Amino acid sequence: MAGLATAFGSGASTNSIEEIRSANVIFILGSNTSAQHPLAYARVIDAKQNHGARLIVADPRTTPVAALADEHLAVRPGANLALINAMLHVILREGLEDRAFIAARTENVDALRASIHDCTPEWAARLTGLDPAAIRRAARLYAAGPASSILYCMGVTQHVTGTRTCAALANLAMLCGMVGRPSTGLNPLRGQNNVQGACDMGALPETLPGYVRAGSEEARARFTPLWGNFANSVGRRLTEITSGMRDGSIRAAYVIGENPLQSDPDTQSVAEGFRRLDFLLVQDLFLTPTAELADVVLPASSYLEKQGTFTNTERRVQLVNEALPPLPGTRPDWRILVDLMRIMRPAGTADAPDYASPEAVFAEIRKANPAYAGMSYARLAAHDGLCWPCPDEEHPGTPILHVQTFSRGRGLFTVNRFDVAEGACPGRGDVNGGACEQPGPDMADMGERPDADYPFTLITGRLPTHYHTGTMTRRSWALQREAPEAFLEMHPDDAARLGLRNDWKVSIRSRRGSVVARLHVTPEILPGVVFLPFHFAESAANVLTSHDRVDPVAGIPALKMTAVAVEEARA
Ligand SMILES: Nc1nc2c(c(=O)[nH]1)N[C@H]1C(S)=C(S)[C@@H](COP(=O)(O)OP(=O)(O)OC[C@H]3O[C@@H](n4cnc5c(=O)[nH]c(N)nc54)[C@H](O)[C@@H]3O)O[C@H]1N2
Ligand SMILES: Nc1nc2c(c(=O)[nH]1)N[C@H]1C(S)=C(S)[C@@H](COP(=O)(O)OP(=O)(O)OC[C@H]3O[C@@H](n4cnc5c(=O)[nH]c(N)nc54)[C@H](O)[C@@H]3O)O[C@H]1N2
Ligand SMILES: [Mo]
């Protein structure tokens, strides 16, 4: 969101999923689309097989969507930004840019031009491991369009260069005039069914509903009429919360629908933080590892047992209805929150608001976030959802953003350097010689790079058959049958060199800890890179990952780049 908001003024997906079908070129980065976003993938297949679309996929692994690609760019983990900057270089060098669009709709192109002057495909080849000719072909394909659509996911954002790479992708789209038209744009595939909705509601440390900056005068003026006095201040990011637990600046926590003991990086330090709390409240469907540490657990009802809205990746707000009554002893999250608010109101103050129903909550959402103002439960039901912004009750919703102008007026080209000093040591500021325009503390390196002791780069991620920490999917016998245990993907050359065979149990060790998993030898991953899903508590990938390597702007941990050693597990 930070990368796109800087460029466009809005951090949301620009186009709708259905438009993927009619794209001429689809450029997918760091997304295992068939496994994680099957509905988007169905449109990719249709575009490719029935409408002649060309497909470019950047991924260190030969995922099913990469196997389908006309151009598979098997980029080294952490090097996306070098790839994109080289594509920008080729486009400008060969005059493939959309000059009319740049002149009419954007600003700062000269700064971009100067910044990527030396980012030749040959320069990028050293960092990405890619053939310079392949980078040139990808740049030409993307620029030719006429409608080119970019989809990306966690292989882009879960790196220390995540925000800069998103901003660089915005540069790419603007340079070729691929924004504001059907089947173009920049489409971050949102992870959960309602992560877009959570952001729209202000569930981000820096923003309140509608992306109003927390702590600002605008926030005070906008929300005081709705809420009276409220905590108008910037919060902490995820990794800052767990470090706050460790240093004692956070004493209590209320965890709703999240299992940080397995999903946050560096499990040991996360557990240490949670154990230091004076009070932990967990609200979940199941007794997760996090809930086991709690002082109080509030059992919540599942999505099947409640009413409300979800806002999906294309900004479509959809109504869901109660299909089953809540299990005895559980309540929907909204009801628990409202009840807690009533109990916790300071003595002598007016009654906390009592919302009679989810629809009453939605009525307040419409007031708090103008993008939702024109939506009602009746309209959402009648239209199969509406895409925001939808400012009034006559408005049909907005599947495509930035059609006439960008949310910020002109689209802003940004400088996103990716400079690796030759032979620089890992862990120091060896990438980005401070030339990045994004704010941020010490410019991080490109992640934890391999060395003699930890020679492999570990990517952590997902399987099609499980969901995150597995607290839900591992209770399904059918899904368990398909994927009963963790496995580590490794290239045959690496396995041969280490004398390891398929199906052996191996131990994977990082600077933080070690786990055991079964070895899966496959040519569908780059040599030197290994992949471990994070679904399995008994082989928990986040025991290995690091919490102090984060994107300096967004604070996202570098979950896709951990240096590890692999050896036979003899225990
Ligand atoms: N079945 C299932 N579906 C899900 C989920 C689930 O747990 N299970 N989770 C949902 C959520 S919340 C999310 S966020 C999404 C995540 O969806 P994805 O991001 O698609 O899934 P990941 O497995 O995390 O990683 C995606 C790909 O990034 C690649 N990658 C790693 N490093 C790099 C890099 O440096 N460059 C490039 N170009 N690629 C790289 C990996 O090889 C991997 O194939 O899925 C959602 N959908
Ligand atoms: N190493 C590594 N770590 C990662 C990632 C990675 O790629 N690699 N990806 C990261 C990403 S993108 C994500 S999104 C996170 C996901 O991390 P988490 O969100 O912590 O993982 P989940 O297993 O989805 O946990 C969700 C919990 O919510 C509960 N739940 C489900 N529905 C409801 C409900 O309606 N109400 C309540 N109260 N609870 C409910 C479930 O039982 C479950 O315990 O993991 C992150 N961590
Ligand atoms: Mo996610």
mmCIF file of C-alpha atoms in Angstrom, residues 255-258 282-288 291 297-306 327 330-333 471-472 475:
data_model
loop_
_atom_site.group_PDB
_atom_site.id
_atom_site.type_symbol
_atom_site.label_atom_id
_atom_site.label_comp_id
_atom_site.label_asym_id
_atom_site.label_seq_id
_atom_site.Cartn_x
_atom_site.Cartn_y
_atom_site.Cartn_z
ATOM 1 C CA VAL A 255 -5.330 -11.041 19.600
ATOM 2 C CA ILE A 256 -8.339 -11.572 17.325
ATOM 3 C CA GLY A 257 -8.174 -14.202 14.591
ATOM 4 C CA GLU A 258 -4.437 -14.421 14.367
ATOM 5 C CA VAL A 282 -7.182 -14.337 22.507
ATOM 6 C CA GLN A 283 -10.366 -14.567 20.463
ATOM 7 C CA ASP A 284 -10.324 -17.472 18.022
ATOM 8 C CA LEU A 285 -12.254 -20.452 16.725
ATOM 9 C CA PHE A 286 -9.698 -22.903 18.090
ATOM 10 C CA LEU A 287 -7.199 -23.241 20.894
ATOM 11 C CA THR A 288 -4.175 -22.215 18.827
ATOM 12 C CA ALA A 291 -4.379 -19.124 22.647
ATOM 13 C CA VAL A 297 -9.844 -17.110 25.522
ATOM 14 C CA LEU A 298 -13.070 -15.859 23.978
ATOM 15 C CA PRO A 299 -14.537 -18.405 21.546
ATOM 16 C CA ALA A 300 -15.634 -16.716 18.333
ATOM 17 C CA SER A 301 -18.126 -17.823 15.692
ATOM 18 C CA SER A 302 -16.889 -18.602 12.219
ATOM 19 C CA TYR A 303 -17.765 -16.810 8.976
ATOM 20 C CA LEU A 304 -20.539 -19.338 8.370
ATOM 21 C CA GLU A 305 -22.265 -18.319 11.559
ATOM 22 C CA LYS A 306 -22.517 -14.563 11.148
ATOM 23 C CA LEU A 327 -22.148 -22.937 18.017
ATOM 24 C CA THR A 330 -19.545 -18.755 20.810
ATOM 25 C CA ARG A 331 -20.419 -15.272 19.613
ATOM 26 C CA PRO A 332 -19.658 -13.365 16.418
ATOM 27 C CA ASP A 333 -16.616 -11.092 16.760
ATOM 28 C CA THR A 471 -5.316 -24.281 12.643
ATOM 29 C CA MET A 472 -8.326 -24.664 10.372
ATOM 30 C CA ARG A 475 -8.439 -30.285 11.035
#
